[in-house]
Every structure is written in structure tokens, then in C-alpha cells.
Coordinates of C-alpha atoms in Angstrom, one line a residue:
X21 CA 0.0 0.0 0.0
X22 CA 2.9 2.4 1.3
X23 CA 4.8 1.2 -2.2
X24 CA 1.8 1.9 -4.1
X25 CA 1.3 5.4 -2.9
X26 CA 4.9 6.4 -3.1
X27 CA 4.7 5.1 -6.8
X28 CA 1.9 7.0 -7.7
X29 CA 3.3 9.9 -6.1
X30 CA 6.4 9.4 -7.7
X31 CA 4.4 9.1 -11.4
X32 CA 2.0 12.4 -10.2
X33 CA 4.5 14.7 -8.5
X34 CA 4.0 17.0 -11.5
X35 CA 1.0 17.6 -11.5
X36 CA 0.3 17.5 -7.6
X37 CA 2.3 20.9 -8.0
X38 CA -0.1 22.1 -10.2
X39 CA -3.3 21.1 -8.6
X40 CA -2.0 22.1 -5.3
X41 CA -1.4 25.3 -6.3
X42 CA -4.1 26.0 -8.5
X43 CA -6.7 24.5 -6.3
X44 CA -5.3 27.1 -3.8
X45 CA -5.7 30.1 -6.5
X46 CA -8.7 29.0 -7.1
X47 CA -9.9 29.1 -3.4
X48 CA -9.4 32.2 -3.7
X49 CA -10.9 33.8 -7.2
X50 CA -14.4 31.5 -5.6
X51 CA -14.4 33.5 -2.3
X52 CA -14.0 36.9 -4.3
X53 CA -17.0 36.0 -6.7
X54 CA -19.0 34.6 -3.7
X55 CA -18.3 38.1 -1.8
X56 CA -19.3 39.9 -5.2
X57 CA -22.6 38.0 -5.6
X58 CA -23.3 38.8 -2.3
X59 CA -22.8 42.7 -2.1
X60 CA -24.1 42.9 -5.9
X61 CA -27.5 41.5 -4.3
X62 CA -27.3 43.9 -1.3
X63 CA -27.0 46.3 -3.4
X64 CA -29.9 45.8 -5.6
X65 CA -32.4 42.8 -4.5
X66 CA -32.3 41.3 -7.5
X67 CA -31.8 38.0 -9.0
X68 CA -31.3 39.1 -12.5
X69 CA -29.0 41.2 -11.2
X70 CA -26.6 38.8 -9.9
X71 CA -27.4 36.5 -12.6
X72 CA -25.5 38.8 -15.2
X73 CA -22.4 38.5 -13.4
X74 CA -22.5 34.6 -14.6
X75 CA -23.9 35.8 -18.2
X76 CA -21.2 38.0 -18.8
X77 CA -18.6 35.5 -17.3
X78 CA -20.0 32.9 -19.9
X79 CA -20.9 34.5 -22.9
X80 CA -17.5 35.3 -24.2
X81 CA -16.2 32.0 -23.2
X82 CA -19.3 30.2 -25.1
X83 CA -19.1 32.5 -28.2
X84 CA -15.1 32.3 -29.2
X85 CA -14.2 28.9 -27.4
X86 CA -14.5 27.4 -30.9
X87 CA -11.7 29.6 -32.4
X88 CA -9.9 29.9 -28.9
X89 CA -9.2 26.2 -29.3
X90 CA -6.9 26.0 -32.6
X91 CA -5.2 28.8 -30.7
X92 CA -4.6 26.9 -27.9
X93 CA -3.0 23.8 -29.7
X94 CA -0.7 26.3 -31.5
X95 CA 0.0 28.5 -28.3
X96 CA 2.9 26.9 -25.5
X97 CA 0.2 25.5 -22.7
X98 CA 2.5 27.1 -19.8
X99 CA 2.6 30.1 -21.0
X100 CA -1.1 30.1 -22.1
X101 CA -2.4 29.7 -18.7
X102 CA 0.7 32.4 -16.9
X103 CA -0.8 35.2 -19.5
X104 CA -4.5 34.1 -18.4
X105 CA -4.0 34.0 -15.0
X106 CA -2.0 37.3 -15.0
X107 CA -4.9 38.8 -16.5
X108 CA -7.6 37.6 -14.4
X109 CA -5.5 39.3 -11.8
X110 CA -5.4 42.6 -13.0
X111 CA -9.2 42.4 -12.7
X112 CA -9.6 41.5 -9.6
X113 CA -6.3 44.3 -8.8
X114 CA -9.0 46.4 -10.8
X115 CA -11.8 45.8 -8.0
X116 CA -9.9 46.1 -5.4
X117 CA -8.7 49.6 -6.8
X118 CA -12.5 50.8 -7.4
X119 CA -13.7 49.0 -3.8
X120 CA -11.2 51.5 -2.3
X121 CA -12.3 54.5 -3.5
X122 CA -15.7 53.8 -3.4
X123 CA -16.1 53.6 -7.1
X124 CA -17.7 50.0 -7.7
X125 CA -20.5 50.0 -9.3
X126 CA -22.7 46.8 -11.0
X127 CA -22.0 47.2 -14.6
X128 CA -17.9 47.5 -13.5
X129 CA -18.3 43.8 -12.5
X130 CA -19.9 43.0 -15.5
X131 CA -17.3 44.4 -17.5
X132 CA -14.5 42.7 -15.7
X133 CA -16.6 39.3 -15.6
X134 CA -16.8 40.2 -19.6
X135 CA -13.1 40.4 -20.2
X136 CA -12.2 37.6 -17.9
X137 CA -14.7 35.3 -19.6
X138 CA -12.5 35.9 -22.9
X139 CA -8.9 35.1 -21.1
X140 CA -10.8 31.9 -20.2
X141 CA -11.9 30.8 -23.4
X142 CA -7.6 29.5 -24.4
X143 CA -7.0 29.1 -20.8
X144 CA -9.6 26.3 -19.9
X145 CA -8.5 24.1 -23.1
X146 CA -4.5 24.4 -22.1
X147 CA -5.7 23.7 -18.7
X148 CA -7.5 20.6 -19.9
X149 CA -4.9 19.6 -22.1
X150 CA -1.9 20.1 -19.8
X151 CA -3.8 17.4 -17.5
X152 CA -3.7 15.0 -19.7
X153 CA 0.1 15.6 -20.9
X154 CA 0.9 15.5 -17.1
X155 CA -1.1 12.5 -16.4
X156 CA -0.4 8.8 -17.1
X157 CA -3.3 7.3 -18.7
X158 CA -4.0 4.6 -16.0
X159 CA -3.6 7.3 -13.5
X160 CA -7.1 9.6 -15.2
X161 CA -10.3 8.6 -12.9
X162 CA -7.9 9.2 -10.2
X163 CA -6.2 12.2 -11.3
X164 CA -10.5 13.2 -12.2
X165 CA -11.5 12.3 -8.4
X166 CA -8.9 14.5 -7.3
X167 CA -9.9 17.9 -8.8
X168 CA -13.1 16.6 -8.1
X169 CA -12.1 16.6 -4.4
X170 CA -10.4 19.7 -4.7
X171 CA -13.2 21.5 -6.2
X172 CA -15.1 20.0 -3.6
X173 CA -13.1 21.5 -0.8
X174 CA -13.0 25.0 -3.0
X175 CA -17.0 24.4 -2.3
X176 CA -17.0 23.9 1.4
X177 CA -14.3 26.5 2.6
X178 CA -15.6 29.3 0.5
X179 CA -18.7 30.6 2.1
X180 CA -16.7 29.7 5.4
X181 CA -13.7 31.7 4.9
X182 CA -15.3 34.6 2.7
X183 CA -18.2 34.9 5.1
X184 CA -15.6 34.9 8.2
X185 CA -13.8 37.8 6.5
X186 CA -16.8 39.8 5.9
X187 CA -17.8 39.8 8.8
X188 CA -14.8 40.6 10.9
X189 CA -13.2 42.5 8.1
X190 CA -14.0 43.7 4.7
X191 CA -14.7 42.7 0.9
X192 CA -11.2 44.0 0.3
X193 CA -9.8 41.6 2.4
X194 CA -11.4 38.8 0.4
X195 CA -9.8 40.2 -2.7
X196 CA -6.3 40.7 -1.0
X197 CA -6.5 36.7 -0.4
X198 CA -7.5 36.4 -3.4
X199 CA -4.3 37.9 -5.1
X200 CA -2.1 36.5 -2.6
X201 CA -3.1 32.5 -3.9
X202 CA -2.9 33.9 -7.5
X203 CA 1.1 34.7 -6.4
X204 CA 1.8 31.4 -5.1
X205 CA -0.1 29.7 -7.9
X206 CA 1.8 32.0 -10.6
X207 CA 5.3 31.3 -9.1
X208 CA 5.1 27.1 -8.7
X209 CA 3.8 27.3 -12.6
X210 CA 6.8 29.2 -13.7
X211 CA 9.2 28.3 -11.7
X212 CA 8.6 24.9 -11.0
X213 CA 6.5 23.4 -13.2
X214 CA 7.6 21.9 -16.8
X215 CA 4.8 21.1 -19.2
X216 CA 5.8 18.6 -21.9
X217 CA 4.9 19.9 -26.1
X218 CA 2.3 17.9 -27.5
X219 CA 4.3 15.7 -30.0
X220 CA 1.9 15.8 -33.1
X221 CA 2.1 19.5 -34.1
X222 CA 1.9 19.1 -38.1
X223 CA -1.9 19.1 -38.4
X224 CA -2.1 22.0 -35.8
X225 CA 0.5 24.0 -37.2
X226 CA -0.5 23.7 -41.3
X227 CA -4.3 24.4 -40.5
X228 CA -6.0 28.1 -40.1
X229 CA -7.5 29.2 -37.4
X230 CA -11.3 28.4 -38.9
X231 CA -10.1 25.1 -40.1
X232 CA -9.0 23.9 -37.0
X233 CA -12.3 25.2 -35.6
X234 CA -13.8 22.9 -38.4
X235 CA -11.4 20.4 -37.5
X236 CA -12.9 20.4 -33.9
X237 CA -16.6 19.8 -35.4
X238 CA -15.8 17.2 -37.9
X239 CA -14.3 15.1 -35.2
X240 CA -17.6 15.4 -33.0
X241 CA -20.1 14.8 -36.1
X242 CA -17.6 11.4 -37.0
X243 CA -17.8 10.6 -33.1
X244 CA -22.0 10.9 -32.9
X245 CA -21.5 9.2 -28.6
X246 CA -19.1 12.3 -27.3
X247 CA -21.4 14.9 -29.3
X248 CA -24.8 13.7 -28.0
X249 CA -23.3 13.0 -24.4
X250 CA -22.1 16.8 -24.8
X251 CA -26.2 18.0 -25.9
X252 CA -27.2 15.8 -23.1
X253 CA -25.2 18.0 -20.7
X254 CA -25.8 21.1 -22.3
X255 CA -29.2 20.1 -21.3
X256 CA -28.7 19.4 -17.5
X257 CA -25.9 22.6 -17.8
X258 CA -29.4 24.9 -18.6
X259 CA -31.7 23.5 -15.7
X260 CA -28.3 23.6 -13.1
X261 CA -28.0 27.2 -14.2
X262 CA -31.6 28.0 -13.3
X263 CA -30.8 26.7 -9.7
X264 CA -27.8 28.3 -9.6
X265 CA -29.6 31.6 -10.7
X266 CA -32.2 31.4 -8.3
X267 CA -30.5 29.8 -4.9
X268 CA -29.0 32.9 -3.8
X269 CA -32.5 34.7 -4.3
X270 CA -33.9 32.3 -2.3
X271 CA -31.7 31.8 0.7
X272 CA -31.0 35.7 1.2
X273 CA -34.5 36.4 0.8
X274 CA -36.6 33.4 2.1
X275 CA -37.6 33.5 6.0
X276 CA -35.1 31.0 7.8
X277 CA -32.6 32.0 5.2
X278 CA -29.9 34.7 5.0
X279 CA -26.3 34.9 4.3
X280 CA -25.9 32.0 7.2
X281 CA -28.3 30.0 5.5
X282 CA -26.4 30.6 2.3
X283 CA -23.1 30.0 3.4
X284 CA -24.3 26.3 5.1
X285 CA -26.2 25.2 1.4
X286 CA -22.7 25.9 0.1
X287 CA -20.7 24.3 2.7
X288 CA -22.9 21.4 2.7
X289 CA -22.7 20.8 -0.7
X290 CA -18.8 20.9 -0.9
X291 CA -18.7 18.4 1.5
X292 CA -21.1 16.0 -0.4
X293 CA -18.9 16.2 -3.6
X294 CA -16.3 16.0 -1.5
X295 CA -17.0 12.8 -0.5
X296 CA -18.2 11.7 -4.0
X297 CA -14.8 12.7 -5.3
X298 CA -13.0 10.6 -2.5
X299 CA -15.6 7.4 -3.8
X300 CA -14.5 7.7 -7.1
X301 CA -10.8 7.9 -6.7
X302 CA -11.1 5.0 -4.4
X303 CA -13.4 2.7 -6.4
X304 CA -12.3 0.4 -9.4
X305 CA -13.5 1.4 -12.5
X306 CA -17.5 0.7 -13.1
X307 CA -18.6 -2.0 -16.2
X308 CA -20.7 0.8 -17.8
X309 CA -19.4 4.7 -17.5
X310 CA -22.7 5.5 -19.5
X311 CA -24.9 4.1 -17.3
X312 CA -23.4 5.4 -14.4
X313 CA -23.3 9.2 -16.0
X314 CA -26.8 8.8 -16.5
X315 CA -28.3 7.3 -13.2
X316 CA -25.9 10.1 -11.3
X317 CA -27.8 12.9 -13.3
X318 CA -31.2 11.5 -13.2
X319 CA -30.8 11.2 -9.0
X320 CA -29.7 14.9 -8.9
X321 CA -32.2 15.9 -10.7
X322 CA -34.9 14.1 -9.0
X323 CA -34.0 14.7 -5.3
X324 CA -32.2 18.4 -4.5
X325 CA -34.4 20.5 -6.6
X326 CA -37.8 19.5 -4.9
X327 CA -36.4 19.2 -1.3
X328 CA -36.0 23.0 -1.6
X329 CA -38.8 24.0 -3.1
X330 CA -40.8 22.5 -0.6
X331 CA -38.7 23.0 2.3
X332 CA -38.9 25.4 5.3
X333 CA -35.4 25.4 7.0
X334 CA -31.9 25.3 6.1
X335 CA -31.1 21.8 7.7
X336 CA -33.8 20.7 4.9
X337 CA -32.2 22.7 2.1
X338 CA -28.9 20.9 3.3
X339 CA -30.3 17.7 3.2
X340 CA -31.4 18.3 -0.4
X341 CA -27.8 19.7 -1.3
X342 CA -26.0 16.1 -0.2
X343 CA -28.9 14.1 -1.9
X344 CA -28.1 16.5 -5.3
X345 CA -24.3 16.4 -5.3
X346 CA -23.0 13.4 -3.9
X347 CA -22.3 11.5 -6.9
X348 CA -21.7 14.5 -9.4
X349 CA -18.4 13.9 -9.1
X350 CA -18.5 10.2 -10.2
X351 CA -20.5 11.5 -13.2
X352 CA -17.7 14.2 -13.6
X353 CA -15.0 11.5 -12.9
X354 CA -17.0 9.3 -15.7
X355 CA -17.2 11.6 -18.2
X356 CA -13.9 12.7 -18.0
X357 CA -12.3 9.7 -18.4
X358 CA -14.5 8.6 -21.7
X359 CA -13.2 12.4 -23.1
X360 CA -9.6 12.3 -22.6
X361 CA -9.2 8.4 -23.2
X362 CA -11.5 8.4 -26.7
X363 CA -10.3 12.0 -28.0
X364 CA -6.4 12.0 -28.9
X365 CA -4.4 14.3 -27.5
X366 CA -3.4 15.8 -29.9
X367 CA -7.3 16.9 -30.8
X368 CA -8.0 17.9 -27.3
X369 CA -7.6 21.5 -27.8
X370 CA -10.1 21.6 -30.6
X371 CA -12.7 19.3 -29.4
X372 CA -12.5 20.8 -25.9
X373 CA -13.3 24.1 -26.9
X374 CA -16.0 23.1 -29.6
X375 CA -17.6 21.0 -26.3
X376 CA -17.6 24.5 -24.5
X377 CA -19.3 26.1 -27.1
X378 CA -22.0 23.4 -27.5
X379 CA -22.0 21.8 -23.6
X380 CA -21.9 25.9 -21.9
X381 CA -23.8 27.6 -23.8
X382 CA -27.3 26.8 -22.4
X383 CA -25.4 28.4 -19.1
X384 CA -25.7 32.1 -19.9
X385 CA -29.1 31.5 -21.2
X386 CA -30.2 29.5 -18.1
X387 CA -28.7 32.0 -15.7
X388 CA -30.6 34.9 -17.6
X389 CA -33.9 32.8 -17.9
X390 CA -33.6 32.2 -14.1
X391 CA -33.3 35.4 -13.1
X392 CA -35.9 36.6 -15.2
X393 CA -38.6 33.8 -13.8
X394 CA -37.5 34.6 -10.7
X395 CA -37.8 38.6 -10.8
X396 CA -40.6 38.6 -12.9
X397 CA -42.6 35.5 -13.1
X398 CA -42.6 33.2 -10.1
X399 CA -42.4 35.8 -7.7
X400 CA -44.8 38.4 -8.7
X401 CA -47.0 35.2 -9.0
X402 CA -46.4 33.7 -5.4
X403 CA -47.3 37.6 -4.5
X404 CA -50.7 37.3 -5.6
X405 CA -51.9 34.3 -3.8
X406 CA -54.4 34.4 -1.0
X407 CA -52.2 33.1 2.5
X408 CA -55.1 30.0 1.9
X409 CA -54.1 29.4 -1.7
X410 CA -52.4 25.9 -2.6
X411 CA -49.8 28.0 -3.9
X412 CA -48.9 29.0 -0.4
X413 CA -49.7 26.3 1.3
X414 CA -46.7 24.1 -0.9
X415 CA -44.4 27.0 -1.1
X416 CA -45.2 29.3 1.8
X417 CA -45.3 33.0 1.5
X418 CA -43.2 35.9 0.7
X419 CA -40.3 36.5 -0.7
X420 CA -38.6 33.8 -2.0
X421 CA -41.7 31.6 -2.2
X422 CA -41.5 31.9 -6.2
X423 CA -37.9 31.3 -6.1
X424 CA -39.5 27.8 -3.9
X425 CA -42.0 27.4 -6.8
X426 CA -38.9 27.5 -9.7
X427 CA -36.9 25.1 -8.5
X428 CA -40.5 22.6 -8.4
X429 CA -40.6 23.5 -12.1
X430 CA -36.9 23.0 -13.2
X431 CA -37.6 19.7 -10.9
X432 CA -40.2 17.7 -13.0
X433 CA -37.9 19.4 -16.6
X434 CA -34.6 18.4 -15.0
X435 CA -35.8 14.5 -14.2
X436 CA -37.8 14.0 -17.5
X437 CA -34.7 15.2 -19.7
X438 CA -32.6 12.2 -18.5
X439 CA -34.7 10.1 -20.2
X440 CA -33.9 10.6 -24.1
X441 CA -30.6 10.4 -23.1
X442 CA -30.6 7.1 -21.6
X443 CA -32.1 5.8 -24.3
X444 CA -29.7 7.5 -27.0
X445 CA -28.1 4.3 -28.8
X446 CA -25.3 6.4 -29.6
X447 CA -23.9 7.5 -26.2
X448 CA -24.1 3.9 -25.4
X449 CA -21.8 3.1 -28.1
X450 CA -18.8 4.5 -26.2
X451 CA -18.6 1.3 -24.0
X452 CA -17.3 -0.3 -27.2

């Protein structure tokens, strides 16, 4: 066992820098955003508000990934993600600058979420490729459970740690943090941290920019399992958007909820994936990763959604949050493995950014749609029920009760989508 661990250590010690360090940087860019969604809705009471932030974050990335990713096959991966990363500071250096002078204003954010959304669309793809260069092929569910288990433990200390520093400090000190992991993480990457060339760089290198782009969707319509298992999530990528547009409405809002209440969803749900991502790593590898992708998503979608919407407490909504993310990252751990070992590496960079394109795109739209319901549909609704309406009786009363009604809706849509899917013949294929 001891052998065995110092051999894998020994085989990973590369990339344990990197996900050390980047795990830690991006620690701190989560509790900066969580701060920001939280004054940007103190500010105005909106969910459509705070919704934007994830709409202009998104709809860069979504619109150019296509192109971004022939640039990021030709581009060094290293030096891809140092410029990125550089950048993504000077924004947040940016917010901290207008926090100070008492400057910051919504639309700044949405600018900044804007420009950083671009950086991200030939960051993401070297990230996603440099994994796999760093990684041994028997080593990927692993090497997948781990970021899942790092993400996971992003998820948990977030609201901990940015809630504990807004309330004995300030939003400023959230950002300072948050530049102070983006320095460690910047230094271990150049300094320590060598990123082997991809060997095959003819086809990259002869191609134009729009060819490799076409390159990336001929490869997907020859492959009809990877680009209908990419729709499928596209799908479940608009209905988790919808939640993820109207939770914070309904925590800060709801009675029993609040910025506590919040923080404990949050925390609650970190630790769930948390513990998915340790099951993963741990177990051997399953007869059918299809079927397994499937039955996770279809038990998220059937559980967490409804728990809150008929809820009254946050120990419920936390219940529901373990019950909706527990075994998202053996989906996540699933999928990835089927990408990286049926696309060669050499195409990763194309086909990764054509899946963003194709798989994200339904996330601006869902985060705009979810605002909107929530702002102007669902709650205006709930508003005009009698206290002795059914309406009220399911969902309670005021504010936040049509946020309670939404995520009923997006429910029932979120569990009956599953099932094309699981009957698409060509998704099963990839078990061949």
C-alpha cells in the first residue's frame, strides 16, 4: 500500500504541484465571486442582477471557445495559462482599486466578468490539455476524483472563509486573499513546473485558425456518442444554471434563510462532492461509465431540486444539497475519463473548446432565464396568492416563495430530460 502510494506519487509529482497550487488560486478567485454576488445583491435585490455576473462571465467564453481552441493547440500550454491568469488578476487588482475608492458600481463587475470570460476561453483548453500531458493514462479517474475533491473543498471553505472575512473584516480583504493565492499559484507554474509539447504539431500548425475550428466539429459529427453525451449536458448545464440563478435569491431572501443560511447550502454541498470525489478515486472502475453518467444525473435531478422547493429550514435545504451532489463527481469522474481516453491528444484542444461552445452555452441562457422567472414570473405570481391558496400552502409565503416554486418546475424538466438520453443508442456506443 505504502509502495503503491509512493509510486503514484512518484508518477504524479508533476501535476500535484499544479493542482496544489491551482486548487489554492482558485480558493481564492471562488471566495472573491461569492463576496461579489453577495454585495451585488445587497445592493440591488435582484436575482437578474446577480445573474449577469454569470452571463457575462459565460458569454464570451461560449461565443469564441470554438476559435480559442486552434489557438490553444498552436500557443505553449505554460505560457497560455501564466498570461491568463496574469490577466484575471489585474481584474480582480481592478476591483480592489475601485472597492477603495468607493467607485464600484454593477456594470464595473460586468465588464470585468466580460473580459475575464474571454482570457478563459484558451485558458480552460490548455488547462484541460496540460492534465492529460501531465497525467499517465491509467492514473485519469484518479487524477479526475482528485480535482473533483479539490473542487469540492474550493466548495466547502468558500462561504466559510469569505463569510468569516466579511464579517470581521471587509470585501477587500477577500480580494487581498484572493491575489495573494494567485502569487503562489503564478510562481510554482513558472518556476517549478515543466509542461511537456504535444508531440503531433503538423496538423495544428498547417491548419488556419477556422479550419481547426472545423477540425474540432468534424471530429464530433464522425464521433456521434461524445457529441450527443455533450447535448445531453448542455441540457442538464441549462436547468443547473436556473438553480444556480435562483438559490441565492432564495436563501437571502426566504424567512429561515440569510447569508448563514447561504453559506451552510454551500458548505454542505462541498462536502457532499467532497465525499463523491473521495468514492471515485477509491473505487475500481465501473462496467458501464454511461450508465453510471446517466443514473448520477437523473438522482440529482430528481432529489435536491424539490427538497427545496418544498422546504422550510436550512437543515432541509442541506439535506437536499447532499442528496443533489453526492455523486456528481462520479459523473464528472465518468465523463472525464471517456473524453480524454476516446479524443487524442493531440485533438483535445479543438474538441474541448467546440464542447464549450456546445455543452456551456445553455449556461448564460439558463442564468438569464432564471433570473428573469424569478424577478418577474414566479415571484410576482407567489405575490398574488391568498395566504389559503395551494400556492402558499406548498411554497409558503413571501419573498422567496417563487424562487421555492422554480426550482418545483426546473424539478419535473430536470428529471424528465434524463430520459432521451438514456435511451440514446449512440452515447451507449462508447462502452465499445
Amino acid at each position: 500500500m505504502i509502495k503503491n502510494l509512493k509510486m503514484n506519487i512518484r508518477e504524479l509529482h508533476t501535476f500535484l504541484l499544479l493542482w496544489i497550487t491551482q486548487s489554492f488560486s482558485g480558493l481564492g478567485s471562488a471566495m472573491t465571486n461569492f463576496a461579489l454576488v453577495i454585495w451585488s445583491y445587497q445592493q440591488q435585490g435582484s436575482a437578474l442582477t446577480t445573474s449577469f455576473l454569470a452571463i457575462c462571465s459565460y458569454a464570451p467564453y461560449v461565443l469564441l471557445s470554438i476559435f480559442a481552441g486552434a489557438l490553444s493547440d498552436r500557443w505553449n500550454k505554460k505560457f497560455t495559462m501564466l498570461i491568463s491568469d496574469s490577466f484575471a488578476a489585474l481584474c480582480t487588482i481592478s476591483v480592489l482599486i475601485l472597492l477603495t475608492i468607493g467607485k464600484l458600481q454593477i456594470w464595473h463587475l460586468y465588464l470585468i466578468n466580460t473580459l475575464n470570460g474571454l482570457m478563459n476561453t484558451v485558458q480552460q483548453p490548455a488547462s484541460e490539455v496540460t492534465i492529460s500531458l501531465l497525467t499517465p493514462k491509467k492514473h485519469y479517474q484518479k487524477v479526475s476524483g482528485m480535482r473533483s475533491f479539490s473542487n469540492s473543498l474550493v466548495t466547502i471553505l468558500t462561504p466559510v472563509l469569505a463569510t468569516a472575512l466579511l464579517s470581521f473584516t471587509s470585501l477587500k480583504f477577500v480580494i487581498l486573499f484572493d491575489l495573494i493565492t494567485y502569487f503562489t499559484a503564478f510562481v510554482a507554474l513558472l518556476c517549478f513546473i515543466k509542461i511537456p509539447q504535444v508531440t503531433e504539431q503538423s496538423i495544428t500548425v498547417s491548419e488556419t485558425v477556422l479550419q481547426s475550428a472545423k477540425s474540432g466539429f468534424r471530429y464530433l459529427k464522425d464521433n456521434r456518442g461524445i457529441l450527443d453525451l455533450i447535448l445531453f449536458l448542455a441540457v442538464i448545464n441549462f436547468t443547473a444554471s436556473i438553480f444556480n440563478a435562483a438559490l441565492p435569491a432564495m436563501m437571502l431572501s426566504r424567512i429561515g434563510g440569510g447569508e448563514v443560511a447561504l453559506g451552510l447550502v454551500n458548505t454542505v454541498t462541498g462536502i457532499a462532492t467532497m465525499f463523491g470525489s473521495i468514492l471515485v478515486s477509491i473505487l475500481p472502475p465501473p462496467k458501464s461509465r454511461v450508465r453510471v453518467i446517466c443514473n448520477s444525473l437523473l438522482f440529482a435531478m430528481s432529489t435536491e431540486n424539490f427538497i427545496l422547493a418544498f422546504g422550510r429550514s436550512t437543515w432541509v435545504w442541506c439535506l437536499g444539497a447532499i442528496l443533489g451532489w453526492i455523486f456528481i463527481p462520479v459523473m464528472g469522474a465518468n465523463m472525464d475519463v471517456l473524453f480524454r481516453s476516446k479524443i487524442p491528444i493531440e485533438m483535445q484542444g479543438r474538441v474541448y473548446s467546440v464542447r464549450n461552445t456546445l455543452q456551456f452555452f445553455t449556461i448564460p441562457l439558463g442564468y438569464l432565464c432564471g433570473g428573469f422567472f424569478v424577478d418577474r414570473v414566479f415571484e410576482p405570481f407567489m405575490a398574488g396568492q391568498s395566504m389559503s391558496s395551494l400556492w402558499v400552502t406548498l411554497f409558503g409565503s413571501g419573498k422567496g416563495s417563487g424562487a421555492a416554486l422554480l426550482f418545483f418546475v426546473i424539478g419535473i424538466f430536470g428529471a424528465l430530460s434524463c430520459l432521451p438520453f438514456r435511451a440514446d443508442k449512440n452515447i451507449w456506443k462508447l462502452e465499445e
